[in-house]
C-alpha positions as a printed Julia matrix, in Angstrom:
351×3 Matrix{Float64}:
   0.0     0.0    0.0
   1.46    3.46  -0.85
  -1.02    6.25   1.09
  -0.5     9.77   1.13
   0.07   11.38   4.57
  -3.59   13.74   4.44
  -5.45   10.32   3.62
  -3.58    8.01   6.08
  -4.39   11.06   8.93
  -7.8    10.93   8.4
  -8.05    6.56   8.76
  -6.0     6.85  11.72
  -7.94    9.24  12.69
 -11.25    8.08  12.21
 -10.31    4.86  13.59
  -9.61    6.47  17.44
 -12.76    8.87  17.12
 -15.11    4.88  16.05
 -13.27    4.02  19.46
 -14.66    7.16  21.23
 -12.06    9.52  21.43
 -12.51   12.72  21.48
 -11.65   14.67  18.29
  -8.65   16.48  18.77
  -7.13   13.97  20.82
  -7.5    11.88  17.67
  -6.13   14.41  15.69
  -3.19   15.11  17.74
  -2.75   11.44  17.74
  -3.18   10.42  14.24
  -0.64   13.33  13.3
   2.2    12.25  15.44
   1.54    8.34  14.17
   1.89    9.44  10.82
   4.73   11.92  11.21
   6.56    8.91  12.6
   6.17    7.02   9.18
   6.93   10.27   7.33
  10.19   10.68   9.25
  11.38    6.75   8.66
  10.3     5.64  11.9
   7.54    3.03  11.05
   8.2     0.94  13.87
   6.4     4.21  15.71
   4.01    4.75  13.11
   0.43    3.55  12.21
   1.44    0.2   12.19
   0.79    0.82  16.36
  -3.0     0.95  15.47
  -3.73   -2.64  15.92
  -1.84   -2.88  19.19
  -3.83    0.51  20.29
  -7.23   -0.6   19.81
  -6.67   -3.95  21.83
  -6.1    -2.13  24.6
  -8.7     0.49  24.32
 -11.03   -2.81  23.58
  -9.58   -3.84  27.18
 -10.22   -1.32  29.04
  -6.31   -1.03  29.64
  -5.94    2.45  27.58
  -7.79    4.81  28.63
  -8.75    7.04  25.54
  -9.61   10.48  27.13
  -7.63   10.54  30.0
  -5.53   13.66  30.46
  -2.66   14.17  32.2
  -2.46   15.47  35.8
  -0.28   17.05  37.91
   0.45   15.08  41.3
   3.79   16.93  42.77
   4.98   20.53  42.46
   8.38   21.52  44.01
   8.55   24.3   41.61
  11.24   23.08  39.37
  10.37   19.67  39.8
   7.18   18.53  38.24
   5.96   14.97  38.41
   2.98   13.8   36.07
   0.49   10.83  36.17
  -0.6    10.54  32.14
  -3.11    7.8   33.98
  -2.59    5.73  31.16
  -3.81    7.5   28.34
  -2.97    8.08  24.8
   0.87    8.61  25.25
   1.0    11.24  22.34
  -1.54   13.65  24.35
  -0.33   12.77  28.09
   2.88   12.91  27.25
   2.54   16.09  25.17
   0.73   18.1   27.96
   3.66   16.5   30.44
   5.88   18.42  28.22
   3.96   21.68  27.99
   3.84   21.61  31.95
   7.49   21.72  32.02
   8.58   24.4   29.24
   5.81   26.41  30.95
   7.89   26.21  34.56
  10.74   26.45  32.66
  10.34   30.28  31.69
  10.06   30.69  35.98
  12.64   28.24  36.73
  15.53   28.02  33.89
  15.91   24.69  34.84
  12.66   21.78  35.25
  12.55   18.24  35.79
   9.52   16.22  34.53
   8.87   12.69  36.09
   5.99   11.38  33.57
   4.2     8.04  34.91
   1.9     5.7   33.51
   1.99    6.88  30.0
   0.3     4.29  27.38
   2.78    4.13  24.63
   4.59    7.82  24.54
   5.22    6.55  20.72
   8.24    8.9   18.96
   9.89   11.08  22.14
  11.64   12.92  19.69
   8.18   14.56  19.02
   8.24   15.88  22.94
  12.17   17.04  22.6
  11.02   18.77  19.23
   8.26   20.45  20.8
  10.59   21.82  23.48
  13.35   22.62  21.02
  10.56   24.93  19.16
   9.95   26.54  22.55
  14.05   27.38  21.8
  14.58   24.84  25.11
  17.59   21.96  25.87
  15.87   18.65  26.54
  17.21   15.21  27.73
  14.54   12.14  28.18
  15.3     8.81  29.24
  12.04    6.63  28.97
  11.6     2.9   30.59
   9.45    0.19  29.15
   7.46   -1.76  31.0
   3.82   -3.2   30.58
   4.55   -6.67  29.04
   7.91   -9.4   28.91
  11.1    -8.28  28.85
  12.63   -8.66  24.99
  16.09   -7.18  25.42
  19.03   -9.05  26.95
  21.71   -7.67  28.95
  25.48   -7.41  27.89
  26.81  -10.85  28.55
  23.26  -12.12  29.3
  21.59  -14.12  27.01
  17.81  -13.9   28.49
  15.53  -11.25  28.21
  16.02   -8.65  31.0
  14.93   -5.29  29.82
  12.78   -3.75  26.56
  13.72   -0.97  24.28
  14.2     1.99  26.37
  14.56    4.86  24.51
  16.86    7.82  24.83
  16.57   11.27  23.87
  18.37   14.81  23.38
  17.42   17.81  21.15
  19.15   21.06  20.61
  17.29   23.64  19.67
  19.15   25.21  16.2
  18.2    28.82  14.27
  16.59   26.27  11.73
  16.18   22.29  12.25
  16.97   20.96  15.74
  19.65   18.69  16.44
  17.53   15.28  17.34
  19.25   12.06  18.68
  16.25   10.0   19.32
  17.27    6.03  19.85
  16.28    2.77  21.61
  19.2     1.46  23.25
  18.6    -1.58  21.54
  20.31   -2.7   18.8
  17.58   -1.51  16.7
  13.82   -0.72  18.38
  11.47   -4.07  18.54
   8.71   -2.33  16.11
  11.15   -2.83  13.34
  11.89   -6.4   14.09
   7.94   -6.22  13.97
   7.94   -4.98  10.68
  10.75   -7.02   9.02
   8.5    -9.76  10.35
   5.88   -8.89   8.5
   7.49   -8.24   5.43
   9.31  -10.97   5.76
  13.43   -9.74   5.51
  15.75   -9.88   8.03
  17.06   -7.65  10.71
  20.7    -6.38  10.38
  23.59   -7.85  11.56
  24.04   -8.03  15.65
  20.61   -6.8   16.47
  19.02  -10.29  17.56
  20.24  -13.09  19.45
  18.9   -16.59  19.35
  17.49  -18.68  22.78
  21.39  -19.58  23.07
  22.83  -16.81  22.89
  23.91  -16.44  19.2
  23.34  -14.04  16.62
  20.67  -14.39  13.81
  19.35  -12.01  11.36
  16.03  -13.72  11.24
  13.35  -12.12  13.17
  11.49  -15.1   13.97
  13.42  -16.13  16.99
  11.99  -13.45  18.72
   8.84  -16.01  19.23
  11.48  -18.95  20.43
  13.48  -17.2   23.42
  15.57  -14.76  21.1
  16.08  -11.23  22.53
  17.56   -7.96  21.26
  20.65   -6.92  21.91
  21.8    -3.47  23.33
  23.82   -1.22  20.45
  27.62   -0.72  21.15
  27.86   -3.75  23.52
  27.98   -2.64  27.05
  27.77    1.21  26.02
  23.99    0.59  25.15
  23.49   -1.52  28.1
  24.51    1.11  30.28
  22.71    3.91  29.07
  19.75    1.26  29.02
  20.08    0.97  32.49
  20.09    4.56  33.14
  17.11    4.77  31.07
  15.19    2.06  33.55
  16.53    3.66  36.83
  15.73    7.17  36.2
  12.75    6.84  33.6
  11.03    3.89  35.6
  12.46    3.65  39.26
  13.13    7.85  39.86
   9.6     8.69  37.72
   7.83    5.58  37.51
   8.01    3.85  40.81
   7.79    0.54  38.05
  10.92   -1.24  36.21
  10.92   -4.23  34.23
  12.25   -6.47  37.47
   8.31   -6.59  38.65
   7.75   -9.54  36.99
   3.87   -9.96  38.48
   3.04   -6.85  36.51
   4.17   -7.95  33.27
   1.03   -8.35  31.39
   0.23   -7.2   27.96
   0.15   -2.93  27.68
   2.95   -1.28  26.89
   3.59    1.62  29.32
   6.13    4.7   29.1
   7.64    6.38  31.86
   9.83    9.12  31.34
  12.38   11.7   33.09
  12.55   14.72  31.16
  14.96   17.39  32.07
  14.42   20.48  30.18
  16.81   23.26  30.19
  16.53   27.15  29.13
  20.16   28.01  27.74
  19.53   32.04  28.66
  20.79   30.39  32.35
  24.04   30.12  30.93
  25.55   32.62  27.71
  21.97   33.03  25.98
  20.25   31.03  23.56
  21.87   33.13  20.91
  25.46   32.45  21.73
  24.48   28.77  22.59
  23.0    28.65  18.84
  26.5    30.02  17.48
  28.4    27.41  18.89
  25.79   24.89  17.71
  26.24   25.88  14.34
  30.02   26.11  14.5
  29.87   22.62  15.36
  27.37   21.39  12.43
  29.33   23.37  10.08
  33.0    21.48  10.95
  31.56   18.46  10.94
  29.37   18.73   7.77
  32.8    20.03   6.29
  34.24   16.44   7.12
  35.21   14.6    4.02
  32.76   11.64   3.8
  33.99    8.13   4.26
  33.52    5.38   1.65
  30.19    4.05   1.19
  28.8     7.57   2.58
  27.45   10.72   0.32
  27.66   13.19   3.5
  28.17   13.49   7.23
  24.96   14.38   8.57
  23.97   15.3   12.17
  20.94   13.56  14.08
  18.19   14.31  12.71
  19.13   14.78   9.35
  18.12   11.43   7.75
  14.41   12.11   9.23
  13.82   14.88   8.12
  15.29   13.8    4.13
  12.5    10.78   4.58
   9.92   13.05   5.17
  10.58   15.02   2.56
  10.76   12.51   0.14
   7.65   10.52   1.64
   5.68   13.8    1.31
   6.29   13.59  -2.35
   6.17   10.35  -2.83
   3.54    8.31  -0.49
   3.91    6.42   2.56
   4.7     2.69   1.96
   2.59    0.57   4.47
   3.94   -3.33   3.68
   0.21   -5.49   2.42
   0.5    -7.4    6.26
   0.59   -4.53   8.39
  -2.17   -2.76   5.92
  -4.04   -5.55   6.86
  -3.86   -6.14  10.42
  -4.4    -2.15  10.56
  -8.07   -2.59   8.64
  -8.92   -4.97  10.22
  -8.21   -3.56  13.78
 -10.35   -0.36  11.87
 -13.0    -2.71  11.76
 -12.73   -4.06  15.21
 -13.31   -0.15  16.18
 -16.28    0.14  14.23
 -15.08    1.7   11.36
 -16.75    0.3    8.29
 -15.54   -1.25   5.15
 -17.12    1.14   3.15
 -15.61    4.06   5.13
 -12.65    2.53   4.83
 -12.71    1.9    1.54
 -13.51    5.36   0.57
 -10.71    7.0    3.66
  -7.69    5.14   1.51
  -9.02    5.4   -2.0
């Protein structure tokens, strides 16, 4: 299937409002699903859908819910999102904070009990628009560990993403990553479309590397990136994102069920409390410019900074159509359906 982003916006959309969310929360979510697959990241994308509706039709997300404010120490904030939609939770968590920031300089976020945040470099671009430093390190909990330890070979830990964006007089600087070897959605996908995963990025049920991402249904796990560099920051990722914020890592093995749940320690930072966002920026673009000047290696066209290759798929997908692979388009209508979207609407919504 190859869907333009205004037509796949509107199914997604549709689908959460035939669920009974409200409209803009639909909106807001159906736009950051589909900026995901616009920006590369399909993993993070619409292909989420199916898992979403499950746990709406559970009762486990809850689709209005907003998030709310439990502690104030003025430039610490901590958030419940109460389990709803990740993309709106999580985006007021991060409106909270670059609103304290203005008062503050300096504001820490603790965000619990988000359903699926999705992409966090959508929160880190938000506050990089707002001219603002942020950091993020997000745990994973919810379900069965997938990821194994450095020198482990069972599952111990999930994705756990880390974030940073630096706010630039144009595009922000956005190093957005699981600290997996690559992020399980895109096993998910290669599943589905039935090509393996890169080298070093899965391990079989002993221990050894495979490129095929069925093992992940026969005791295979991920693997941290950069050996036990990824692992660390992993860990960092489940001790400040889960146990500081969260009060919930992955070790609570009676709560491993089926949702997947976000927390998240944001620290956002106003660079006028050091030399000024201005002289921050020139430094910032010193930096891109020496190392765009770097002569590229074999094999490579151009250095490019984080971000970057986004930001070229989204152009290009903009022209060019979103490619959803024929399984995922399928489990996607037919979790439409489950919603109570018809197959006439949905047959005129991707025409």
């Amino acid at each position: 299937m190859l869907i333009d982003k205004d037509s796949l916006t509107e199914f997604a959309r549709q689908i959460f409002i035939s669920l009974g969310t409200e409209e803009d929360r639909a909106q807001e979510i159906a736009d950051h699903l589909v900026e995901a697959n616009l920006k590369g990241h399909d993993s993070h994308g619409v292909g989420m859908i199916p898992s979403y509706v499950r746990s709406a039709l559970h009762d486990i997300l809850q689709i209005n819910a907003d998030a709310e404010l439990i502690l104030d120490k003025g430039a610490v904030l901590l958030v419940d999102g109460n389990l709803g939609f990740g993309q709106v939770v999580g985006r007021q968590a991060t409106d909270l904070g670059i609103d304290r920031v203005r008062d503050t300089g300096i504001v820490c976020v603790g965000s619990r009990n988000n359903y699926h945040l999705g992409r966090i470099g959508t929160y880190g671009e938000r506050c990089a628009r707002a001219g603002l430093v942020s950091i993020h390190f997000v745990n994973v909990v919810g379900h069965p560990p997938n990821v194994s330890p450095w020198g482990g070979r069972d599952a111990r830990m999930l994705t756990n993403p880390f974030c940073c964006v630096v706010p630039t007089a144009t595009d922000p600087i956005v190093l957005d990553m699981a600290t997996s070897a690559i992020a399980y959605g895109k096993v998910r996908v290669a599943g589905l479309k039935g090509v393996p995963v890169p080298d070093d990025c899965l391990f079989d049920a002993e221990g050894m590397p495979s490129n095929d991402p069925g093992v992940m249904n026969s005791g295979g796990t991920l693997g941290p990136f950069g050996k036990h560099k990824g692992y660390g920051l992993a860990l960092m990722c489940e001790l400040l994102g889960g146990g500081l914020a969260g009060e919930w890592t992955i070790q609570d093995v009676e709560r491993h069920k089926s949702p997947t749940v976000n927390h998240m320690m944001m620290i956002i930072i106003d660079p006028a409390l050091f030399g000024g966002l201005e002289r921050f920026q020139r430094e910032v673009q010193g930096m891109s410019d020496w190392l765009h000047a770097s002569k590229p290696a074999k094999g490579f066209d151009k250095v490019r900074l984080p971000g970057e290759p986004e930001r070229e798929s989204m152009a290009e997908r903009l022209a060019n159509g979103i490619r959803i692979d024929d399984q995922s388009w399928e489990t996607i209508t037919q979790s439409a359906q489950l919603a109570g979207v018809s197959k006439a609407d949905i047959a005129v919504l991707t025409a």
